[in-house]
XYZ file of C-alpha atoms in Angstrom:
674
model
C 249.794 124.613 -31.131
C 248.220 125.791 -27.592
C 249.711 129.425 -28.616
C 248.379 129.507 -31.717
C 244.396 128.241 -30.311
C 244.808 130.692 -28.100
C 245.167 134.129 -30.304
C 242.209 132.215 -32.243
C 240.323 131.207 -29.169
C 240.778 135.180 -28.796
C 240.714 136.640 -31.914
C 237.785 135.238 -31.369
C 236.321 136.352 -28.245
C 237.125 140.028 -29.788
C 235.332 139.641 -31.990
C 232.364 138.036 -30.122
C 232.332 140.824 -27.174
C 232.359 143.802 -30.128
C 229.296 142.607 -31.767
C 227.752 141.365 -28.252
C 229.044 144.801 -26.932
C 225.812 147.120 -28.180
C 226.944 150.067 -28.695
C 228.634 149.393 -32.870
C 227.143 146.791 -34.961
C 229.611 146.658 -37.121
C 228.822 144.456 -40.807
C 230.757 141.724 -40.288
C 232.876 140.799 -43.612
C 235.147 138.025 -44.704
C 238.639 139.390 -43.422
C 237.197 140.263 -40.107
C 236.455 136.216 -39.355
C 239.525 134.403 -37.748
C 239.733 131.234 -39.323
C 242.141 128.494 -38.484
C 243.995 128.625 -42.358
C 244.808 131.913 -40.765
C 247.127 129.958 -38.548
C 248.040 127.289 -39.314
C 245.784 125.056 -37.847
C 243.017 123.111 -39.168
C 239.295 123.348 -37.799
C 239.536 119.360 -36.065
C 242.198 120.572 -34.495
C 240.564 123.094 -32.218
C 238.108 121.293 -29.147
C 234.508 121.488 -29.627
C 234.033 123.168 -25.911
C 237.008 125.444 -26.572
C 234.451 127.077 -29.844
C 231.771 127.320 -27.881
C 232.592 128.779 -24.413
C 234.857 132.180 -25.298
C 235.411 134.222 -22.224
C 232.102 132.470 -20.939
C 229.670 132.699 -23.754
C 227.495 130.148 -24.605
C 227.368 129.989 -28.559
C 226.061 127.158 -30.450
C 228.315 124.955 -32.971
C 226.611 127.494 -36.304
C 228.336 130.219 -34.544
C 230.964 130.264 -37.966
C 227.765 130.428 -39.528
C 225.525 132.512 -37.271
C 228.127 135.626 -38.465
C 227.561 135.360 -41.873
C 223.882 134.540 -42.387
C 222.822 137.935 -43.561
C 219.615 138.888 -41.920
C 215.872 139.697 -43.251
C 216.908 142.942 -45.316
C 219.435 141.283 -47.323
C 221.150 144.713 -46.675
C 223.385 144.050 -43.546
C 225.263 141.210 -42.245
C 223.407 139.506 -38.967
C 225.246 139.005 -35.457
C 224.620 136.415 -32.646
C 223.439 138.632 -30.575
C 219.591 137.398 -30.441
C 219.057 141.111 -28.774
C 219.955 142.745 -31.983
C 217.185 141.340 -34.507
C 213.920 141.850 -32.296
C 210.754 139.142 -33.368
C 207.884 139.474 -33.688
C 205.103 136.528 -34.935
C 202.336 138.310 -37.380
C 199.829 136.068 -39.576
C 196.800 136.661 -42.222
C 193.907 134.239 -43.166
C 192.002 134.675 -46.290
C 190.189 131.000 -46.135
C 190.147 128.465 -43.627
C 193.829 129.125 -44.059
C 196.836 130.512 -42.201
C 199.911 132.621 -42.979
C 202.614 133.135 -40.438
C 205.135 135.500 -41.246
C 208.266 135.912 -38.642
C 209.192 139.516 -39.365
C 212.187 141.864 -37.978
C 210.362 143.929 -35.734
C 212.984 146.786 -36.588
C 212.130 147.799 -40.383
C 208.973 144.813 -40.709
C 209.986 142.858 -43.649
C 210.531 138.955 -43.119
C 213.030 137.334 -41.895
C 215.250 134.964 -44.451
C 217.684 132.355 -44.160
C 216.648 130.656 -40.586
C 214.699 127.475 -40.957
C 211.670 128.680 -38.616
C 209.316 126.621 -36.570
C 205.653 127.635 -35.583
C 203.264 125.625 -33.466
C 199.593 126.347 -33.927
C 196.917 125.089 -31.957
C 193.690 125.732 -33.203
C 190.373 126.066 -32.216
C 189.556 123.044 -30.967
C 192.493 122.832 -28.942
C 194.767 120.533 -30.706
C 197.834 121.833 -31.107
C 201.049 121.184 -35.071
C 204.728 122.178 -35.699
C 204.512 124.005 -39.051
C 208.535 124.533 -40.315
C 209.555 127.002 -42.572
C 210.951 124.548 -45.524
C 212.239 126.975 -48.069
C 213.527 129.178 -44.818
C 211.946 132.665 -47.162
C 210.684 133.529 -43.087
C 206.613 132.558 -44.012
C 204.605 129.082 -43.729
C 201.458 128.842 -45.163
C 199.205 125.818 -43.534
C 196.113 124.989 -45.784
C 192.460 123.951 -44.557
C 192.743 124.807 -41.530
C 189.699 124.491 -38.812
C 188.417 128.313 -37.979
C 187.953 130.069 -35.705
C 190.421 131.676 -33.150
C 193.837 130.119 -32.302
C 197.328 130.331 -30.662
C 200.895 130.212 -32.603
C 203.942 129.978 -31.383
C 207.821 129.984 -32.214
C 210.533 127.812 -31.051
C 214.377 130.294 -30.651
C 215.800 129.325 -33.746
C 219.779 129.943 -34.511
C 220.517 133.130 -33.048
C 217.135 134.366 -32.804
C 214.960 134.461 -29.135
C 211.258 132.967 -29.029
C 209.160 136.032 -29.697
C 205.591 136.237 -27.838
C 203.011 134.233 -28.567
C 200.217 135.602 -30.733
C 196.499 134.732 -31.682
C 194.643 135.229 -34.681
C 191.510 133.888 -36.588
C 191.265 131.672 -39.361
C 188.623 133.307 -41.646
C 186.019 130.513 -42.949
C 185.970 132.319 -46.235
C 187.556 134.612 -48.851
C 186.471 138.040 -48.301
C 187.973 140.666 -51.061
C 188.968 142.498 -48.426
C 192.700 144.323 -48.562
C 195.085 142.824 -46.067
C 198.714 143.485 -44.439
C 201.518 142.380 -46.858
C 203.182 145.076 -46.768
C 206.387 142.734 -45.143
C 206.262 140.158 -47.819
C 206.771 142.948 -50.083
C 210.851 142.565 -52.316
C 213.165 144.912 -54.083
C 214.105 143.212 -57.066
C 217.512 143.321 -55.264
C 216.391 140.663 -52.578
C 214.937 137.746 -55.680
C 216.809 136.369 -58.782
C 214.893 138.629 -61.729
C 215.649 136.331 -64.506
C 213.419 133.182 -62.762
C 210.746 136.186 -61.567
C 209.360 138.346 -63.913
C 208.730 137.444 -67.049
C 210.326 140.061 -69.262
C 208.255 141.362 -71.011
C 207.231 144.842 -72.899
C 204.583 143.687 -75.106
C 201.209 141.621 -75.235
C 202.810 139.576 -77.760
C 199.166 137.780 -77.720
C 198.461 141.086 -78.404
C 199.354 140.780 -82.127
C 202.096 141.765 -84.181
C 202.773 145.487 -83.622
C 203.606 146.902 -86.590
C 205.060 150.731 -87.674
C 202.730 153.278 -89.948
C 204.355 155.040 -92.271
C 203.652 159.003 -91.388
C 201.501 160.424 -92.995
C 202.783 164.697 -91.696
C 206.059 164.988 -90.048
C 206.789 165.290 -86.688
C 208.493 168.711 -85.760
C 208.973 169.608 -81.550
C 206.545 171.333 -79.633
C 207.276 174.739 -79.607
C 205.523 178.146 -78.533
C 206.654 180.936 -80.688
C 205.501 184.615 -79.713
C 204.999 185.976 -84.240
C 206.597 189.717 -84.134
C 205.355 192.494 -86.802
C 208.387 195.657 -87.438
C 207.977 198.958 -84.859
C 207.055 201.815 -86.319
C 207.366 205.562 -84.215
C 205.467 208.523 -83.329
C 205.185 209.916 -87.016
C 203.831 206.814 -88.411
C 207.291 205.380 -89.847
C 208.676 201.671 -90.214
C 211.628 201.516 -87.530
C 214.925 200.514 -88.540
C 218.726 199.814 -86.575
C 220.540 202.534 -87.373
C 218.480 206.635 -88.059
C 220.430 208.722 -90.879
C 218.671 211.590 -89.783
C 215.497 212.587 -86.992
C 214.254 216.374 -85.783
C 216.026 218.007 -82.887
C 214.084 217.026 -80.134
C 215.155 213.256 -80.666
C 219.174 213.814 -80.195
C 221.057 212.388 -77.922
C 224.356 212.778 -76.601
C 224.989 210.801 -73.648
C 227.981 209.347 -74.054
C 229.648 213.559 -74.485
C 231.501 213.963 -78.235
C 229.509 216.037 -79.498
C 226.790 213.545 -81.887
C 224.096 211.966 -81.522
C 224.746 208.725 -80.642
C 221.244 208.276 -82.831
C 221.940 209.746 -85.869
C 225.682 210.830 -85.921
C 225.069 214.316 -86.802
C 227.280 216.942 -85.063
C 224.883 217.994 -81.956
C 225.219 222.094 -80.630
C 226.578 222.333 -76.539
C 223.245 221.465 -74.707
C 224.385 224.044 -72.475
C 224.001 223.629 -68.537
C 224.175 226.160 -66.180
C 224.984 226.793 -63.032
C 224.839 231.022 -62.179
C 225.751 233.619 -59.673
C 224.282 237.050 -58.480
C 225.921 240.221 -59.667
C 223.333 242.416 -58.700
C 220.381 241.421 -56.229
C 217.027 242.912 -57.021
C 215.002 244.998 -54.718
C 211.592 246.380 -54.307
C 211.282 248.376 -57.450
C 214.989 247.712 -58.808
C 215.885 245.163 -61.108
C 218.459 242.533 -59.714
C 221.186 240.652 -61.969
C 222.309 237.194 -61.940
C 225.943 235.826 -64.830
C 224.776 231.963 -66.342
C 228.180 229.316 -66.944
C 227.650 226.374 -69.164
C 229.599 223.802 -67.675
C 230.548 222.180 -70.615
C 231.502 225.108 -72.719
C 232.132 227.452 -70.398
C 230.267 230.283 -72.061
C 228.755 232.225 -70.425
C 225.055 234.957 -70.058
C 223.391 237.502 -68.042
C 220.260 237.407 -67.094
C 218.275 240.193 -64.668
C 216.094 239.362 -61.701
C 212.875 240.353 -60.959
C 212.238 242.986 -58.961
C 211.179 241.504 -55.853
C 208.303 244.235 -55.231
C 206.566 245.840 -51.959
C 206.054 243.957 -48.709
C 203.411 245.988 -47.093
C 202.367 245.735 -43.080
C 199.947 248.450 -42.333
C 199.744 250.710 -45.274
C 203.736 250.571 -45.489
C 206.260 247.862 -47.185
C 208.743 246.503 -44.550
C 211.797 246.951 -45.797
C 211.791 249.994 -47.662
C 209.292 252.304 -45.984
C 207.984 253.216 -49.334
C 203.800 254.195 -48.011
C 201.120 251.673 -50.297
C 198.858 254.174 -51.734
C 196.308 251.889 -51.927
C 196.199 251.736 -48.129
C 192.798 252.771 -46.314
C 193.515 256.175 -44.785
C 192.773 255.851 -40.655
C 192.357 260.385 -39.989
C 193.232 259.308 -36.753
C 195.764 262.253 -36.454
C 193.858 265.008 -34.337
C 194.070 269.026 -36.053
C 191.373 271.403 -35.098
C 188.406 270.787 -33.593
C 185.491 271.185 -34.863
C 182.940 274.454 -33.783
C 179.625 275.758 -34.680
C 180.672 277.599 -36.913
C 183.251 275.746 -38.249
C 185.421 272.429 -39.101
C 187.825 270.962 -38.116
C 190.457 268.870 -39.114
C 192.387 265.600 -38.850
C 195.457 263.961 -40.210
C 196.075 259.755 -41.176
C 198.131 258.419 -39.815
C 200.555 257.116 -42.443
C 201.035 258.817 -45.577
C 199.472 262.551 -43.644
C 196.463 262.937 -46.242
C 194.015 265.454 -44.531
C 190.494 265.700 -44.172
C 187.415 268.299 -42.758
C 185.791 267.518 -40.075
C 181.586 268.625 -40.090
C 180.943 271.530 -37.063
C 179.293 270.976 -34.325
C 175.018 271.616 -34.835
C 175.211 272.228 -31.156
C 175.704 274.801 -29.215
C 177.329 275.144 -26.558
C 175.430 278.100 -24.583
C 176.166 279.310 -20.980
C 173.419 280.377 -18.581
C 173.063 283.528 -19.704
C 171.616 281.680 -22.967
C 175.321 282.559 -24.934
C 177.057 280.373 -27.166
C 180.061 280.273 -25.306
C 182.115 279.388 -28.506
C 183.408 283.031 -28.812
C 183.191 283.815 -31.907
C 179.207 282.581 -31.946
C 176.277 285.765 -31.390
C 174.084 282.885 -31.509
C 172.096 283.536 -28.403
C 169.683 280.595 -26.559
C 166.178 280.527 -28.271
C 162.938 281.103 -26.914
C 160.292 278.269 -26.928
C 158.540 277.398 -29.219
C 161.080 279.995 -31.736
C 163.312 277.634 -32.266
C 164.597 277.355 -35.325
C 167.318 274.666 -37.349
C 170.480 275.596 -37.675
C 172.045 272.497 -38.755
C 172.001 271.852 -42.315
C 171.658 268.546 -43.626
C 174.318 266.762 -45.462
C 174.341 264.704 -48.669
C 175.891 260.950 -47.192
C 179.224 260.704 -49.649
C 178.441 258.009 -52.566
C 179.974 255.126 -52.293
C 183.075 254.524 -53.771
C 181.932 251.907 -57.516
C 182.794 248.518 -57.575
C 185.881 247.682 -60.692
C 183.896 244.247 -62.655
C 187.179 242.066 -63.034
C 187.204 240.326 -66.463
C 189.316 236.441 -66.433
C 189.847 236.021 -69.651
C 191.963 231.920 -71.212
C 194.257 232.094 -73.439
C 194.812 228.780 -75.477
C 198.071 227.726 -76.996
C 198.055 225.784 -80.489
C 200.972 224.002 -80.735
C 202.024 224.158 -85.085
C 202.011 220.715 -86.242
C 205.790 219.368 -87.278
C 206.130 218.137 -91.068
C 209.551 217.334 -89.870
C 210.373 212.800 -89.804
C 213.301 210.396 -88.842
C 214.649 209.014 -91.727
C 215.425 205.373 -91.363
C 218.327 203.396 -92.612
C 216.398 200.856 -94.519
C 219.128 198.233 -95.489
C 219.946 197.514 -91.076
C 217.528 195.137 -88.939
C 213.785 196.264 -89.135
C 213.097 196.366 -85.196
C 211.070 194.370 -84.049
C 207.626 193.973 -81.195
C 205.692 191.324 -80.485
C 201.964 190.881 -81.131
C 201.100 188.825 -78.324
C 199.964 186.007 -81.372
C 202.258 182.328 -81.280
C 202.665 179.778 -83.825
C 202.658 176.596 -82.718
C 204.712 173.160 -83.528
C 204.342 169.838 -82.402
C 201.688 168.981 -80.241
C 200.424 171.478 -77.795
C 197.325 171.573 -75.997
C 195.311 175.266 -75.783
C 192.219 175.299 -73.517
C 191.954 171.360 -72.457
C 192.137 170.598 -76.582
C 194.665 168.419 -77.777
C 196.370 169.929 -81.913
C 199.070 169.063 -84.050
C 200.858 171.873 -85.399
C 202.859 170.984 -89.097
C 206.585 173.182 -89.133
C 204.192 175.706 -90.683
C 202.544 176.936 -87.257
C 199.547 174.324 -90.042
C 196.394 172.429 -87.206
C 197.019 169.239 -88.669
C 192.962 167.818 -90.028
C 191.770 164.380 -90.720
C 193.160 161.083 -89.989
C 196.991 161.713 -89.919
C 199.791 158.996 -88.466
C 202.479 160.661 -86.942
C 204.980 159.756 -85.432
C 203.739 155.556 -86.940
C 200.633 156.078 -84.087
C 197.437 156.677 -85.934
C 195.136 160.366 -85.024
C 192.036 161.242 -85.822
C 192.023 165.180 -85.778
C 188.759 166.984 -86.562
C 188.337 170.006 -89.252
C 189.439 172.890 -85.907
C 192.202 170.193 -85.541
C 191.234 169.349 -82.132
C 192.129 165.333 -81.349
C 189.512 162.723 -80.576
C 189.876 160.120 -78.226
C 192.928 160.464 -74.768
C 195.872 159.025 -75.648
C 198.277 157.538 -73.358
C 200.597 154.956 -73.102
C 201.873 152.245 -70.405
C 205.622 151.729 -68.621
C 206.968 149.933 -66.518
C 210.983 148.850 -65.930
C 211.535 148.891 -68.769
C 210.531 152.244 -70.664
C 214.096 154.061 -67.666
C 215.096 157.810 -68.141
C 211.845 158.994 -69.094
C 211.528 162.888 -69.226
C 207.225 163.696 -68.087
C 207.639 166.988 -69.262
C 208.349 166.708 -72.816
C 205.788 163.733 -73.187
C 203.084 165.776 -71.609
C 204.000 168.000 -74.277
C 204.210 165.744 -77.102
C 199.932 165.623 -75.987
C 199.549 162.613 -73.350
C 196.727 162.304 -71.503
C 197.066 159.483 -69.294
C 199.737 157.090 -68.245
C 198.856 153.503 -66.556
C 201.982 152.029 -64.972
C 203.451 148.808 -63.452
C 203.255 148.493 -59.985
C 204.685 145.313 -59.726
C 204.705 142.086 -59.985
C 204.462 138.900 -58.223
C 206.728 136.664 -59.723
C 206.764 133.706 -62.009
C 208.247 131.196 -60.579
C 207.978 131.246 -56.539
C 205.600 133.493 -56.576
C 207.039 136.527 -54.121
C 205.780 140.003 -54.668
C 208.018 141.854 -56.475
C 207.697 146.076 -56.957
C 208.552 148.184 -60.426
C 211.859 149.599 -59.264
C 211.070 152.256 -61.502
C 207.476 152.714 -60.558
C 208.098 155.342 -57.917
C 210.271 157.367 -60.355
C 207.337 156.639 -62.915
C 204.824 158.049 -61.188
C 206.048 161.128 -59.206
C 207.641 162.403 -62.781
C 204.436 161.996 -64.556
C 202.252 163.291 -61.657
C 204.546 166.278 -61.444
C 203.868 166.914 -64.749
C 200.179 166.974 -64.457
C 199.492 163.948 -66.364
C 196.279 161.286 -65.391
C 197.691 158.944 -63.561
C 196.584 154.530 -63.245
C 198.228 151.164 -62.532
C 198.468 147.210 -63.355
C 199.643 144.984 -61.968
C 201.271 141.859 -63.107
C 199.609 138.397 -61.757
C 201.213 135.448 -61.495
C 198.336 133.670 -58.829
C 197.001 130.447 -58.473
C 194.123 131.281 -55.944
C 192.002 133.730 -55.079
C 193.600 134.229 -52.080
C 196.502 135.117 -54.420
C 194.830 138.246 -55.605
C 193.398 139.600 -52.761
C 197.770 139.256 -51.607
C 198.053 141.020 -55.479
C 195.619 144.063 -54.988
C 196.281 144.496 -51.583
C 200.093 145.511 -52.278
C 198.554 147.566 -56.080
C 196.189 149.282 -53.963
C 199.011 149.889 -50.368
C 201.194 151.561 -53.566
C 198.751 153.435 -55.744
C 197.107 155.716 -51.745
C 200.729 155.921 -51.241
C 201.334 158.948 -54.384
C 197.687 158.775 -54.961
C 195.614 158.283 -58.346
C 193.260 158.837 -60.953
C 192.519 156.461 -63.170
C 192.428 152.908 -62.241
C 194.239 149.317 -61.700
C 194.742 146.955 -62.989
C 195.376 143.286 -63.332
C 197.840 142.477 -66.285
C 196.724 139.150 -66.924
C 199.061 137.005 -69.786
C 200.889 134.487 -70.305
C 204.675 133.888 -68.083
C 208.424 133.264 -69.332
C 207.437 131.427 -72.762
C 204.390 129.985 -70.764
C 206.707 128.293 -68.221
C 204.205 131.152 -65.316
C 202.722 129.458 -62.771
C 199.839 130.359 -63.285
C 200.398 129.575 -67.189
C 197.920 126.345 -66.666
C 195.153 127.354 -64.500
C 191.130 127.489 -66.367
C 189.622 129.200 -67.326
C 186.481 129.365 -65.305
C 189.329 129.757 -62.778
C 191.950 132.634 -64.362
C 188.429 134.149 -64.445
C 187.961 133.842 -60.470
C 191.280 134.795 -59.912
C 190.133 138.360 -61.791
C 187.343 138.991 -60.155
C 188.841 138.146 -57.469
C 191.579 140.762 -57.273
C 189.221 143.376 -58.557
C 185.963 143.211 -56.370
C 189.081 143.727 -53.500
C 190.172 146.926 -55.329
C 186.963 147.762 -55.223
C 185.886 147.348 -52.216
C 189.124 149.821 -51.624
C 187.390 152.715 -52.934
C 189.558 152.421 -56.634
C 188.293 151.394 -60.082
C 189.088 148.069 -60.525
C 190.587 147.579 -64.563
C 191.134 144.008 -67.016
C 193.621 143.793 -68.872
C 193.871 141.542 -71.487
C 194.970 140.482 -75.945
C 191.632 140.651 -76.858
C 192.426 136.761 -77.453
C 193.117 136.699 -74.382
C 190.098 137.835 -73.048
C 187.439 134.963 -75.294
C 190.461 131.984 -74.868
C 191.204 132.445 -71.105
C 188.603 134.416 -69.536
C 184.193 135.104 -69.414
C 184.553 138.972 -69.379
C 180.709 137.975 -69.194
C 180.914 137.260 -65.590
C 182.061 141.097 -64.787
C 180.535 143.537 -63.327
C 179.344 146.972 -65.042
C 181.867 148.672 -62.978
C 185.002 146.860 -63.671
C 187.080 148.476 -66.267
C 188.145 146.750 -70.348
C 191.522 146.960 -70.945
C 191.923 145.241 -74.533
C 195.679 145.558 -76.196
C 195.518 144.722 -80.623
C 197.799 145.684 -82.465
C 196.571 146.916 -85.706
C 194.295 150.408 -87.706
C 190.853 149.413 -86.091
C 189.713 147.605 -82.949
C 187.929 144.534 -83.874
C 187.149 143.483 -80.041
C 183.465 143.074 -79.962
C 182.787 143.221 -76.247
C 182.881 146.577 -74.681
C 186.356 147.743 -73.651
C 187.482 151.534 -72.023
C 190.992 151.890 -73.102
C 192.006 150.252 -76.740
C 196.410 149.596 -76.307
C 196.898 149.348 -80.306
C 200.516 149.436 -80.542
C 203.911 148.313 -78.389
C 206.152 150.377 -80.768
C 205.043 153.645 -79.982
C 207.869 156.985 -80.356
C 206.878 159.520 -78.006
C 209.153 162.378 -76.725
C 210.403 162.332 -74.096
C 210.998 158.412 -73.967
C 214.571 156.756 -75.833
C 212.488 153.638 -76.793
C 208.732 152.399 -77.950
C 205.970 152.658 -75.450
C 202.868 150.799 -75.558
C 199.474 153.235 -77.067
C 196.434 153.328 -75.605
C 193.024 155.242 -76.623
C 190.636 155.659 -73.514
C 187.841 156.784 -74.011
C 188.053 157.175 -70.018
């Protein structure tokens, strides 16, 4: 027996050490806890002192229970190490009250399952202790003395005492958002059947009838209108061609036939060339062309290159440029006083005469040194002009050049493409479209029937009555409201179906315990709706029984709305819960009105627009709308073909049996003026 006791204690010690080590936090499961039954022992057979003094660890007799206790987030088994779950105290006050919350610092959630005890020392230094009787991690104290107080907590179970905190007990209720983050629950943490009213529509709004459709519903579609394409000759085009002008022929596959009209085609030669005789300056050359497809050959002449002159001579063959400028730089004979001289051109050798000198070169005796000249130097006064004047050469004339422009005129061909009209026509887009179903065009909403015609007048589509102008524009702004009861919504289809806005349930207060719960589909709904471009608002299903709880509900709604951003009001949904079994169902008309105002004023002070939702009968029997400021939006539910509510309203919920493309099953439909 002692051996079995030793192994039981040893297994307990190993488990405790592994959990207190700090490196590993395994989730405790039943198979990890050593039991007396597994060792063939009874619980009474283990001495208490041995069970509570395992390897020097001071553990109380609730050790086994503490191993299996769930911590505040209901997702992970708690360990016995008090340092594993750091505890902090939080406190809020509304109106001469105090709500003390014992919070898991790691996840900012209240810790449930343990009966904590706190001591509150009020502003008069009076101390009083309070227990968390229902073990929900919240201790609510009424009728407190306004002013500063000190809150302390005793250690409990595996939780050590946190630091004391100071709190301010308010003397009057303020319509301001308070922090309820640590109180918001997921549905996985509650008994939904005892908290949610399971309502998918306002039972007090009347019986929603399904109207008979006057227009057949068709899916929203947009199809471009096509027309038959015409060719360059103005002829309608078809896929098959019988004949065509040769310029259109194509033989991309190389089979010798036109790919378009199948006519046999002559070879479209692709030639390569080889030079057989080079061209000279004045002589032409020749080249041979060979087709790479059919090997056809032909000879073509290569034009003469022409002379390339430089300084009057061709650089290639030395030919003289007939138009060169004579330089006459070569002297043949010098001119004298009796004879002309002669010079030659250095390029072509042509000669030119150089006029004889007009002056004599006399010697000392006065005789001309030219032996052929007999002229003597004249005596002064008898000078004669022996020189003869010659006329200047006439300048060479300048030829004028006339430029002429030739204009080529192409003759129009009378040929056309002939098509096989039994083949498929070739179509092209027109840039215009045929619409069907719901369409939003230039910010106006239309419904097009199956033939693409705009619907006008008063019509019923999918059981919902709409009014369209003579131009087909739908009047009013149409929306829906959804909660967890609508799942798998295709929000783009909803938008395409002509829906402009959606009001989403963000959460509710449990009709049983009053716990605050986030709607499990809220995050998915608001993300999808905003992604599709819909306007979005939120509503909260209230079960508040006093103004302070209404402020908390509004605070939760504001927090969730701010998380995603909205552009429509935040509404309070006031109606019976669970067939009259709700915690708030017995409220008086006056109290319910005060609670509604507290909710709406808190929303307004947060910067959002408040709205009140109720049925037509509920507004008259359970609320006093005359006390609501004009800034409150009114959302009335009446399931009828016409809203007969006599008060002002901004949104009319006209049916709970709407059918909208993208949503499976029924959905609430609304017409809004905002």
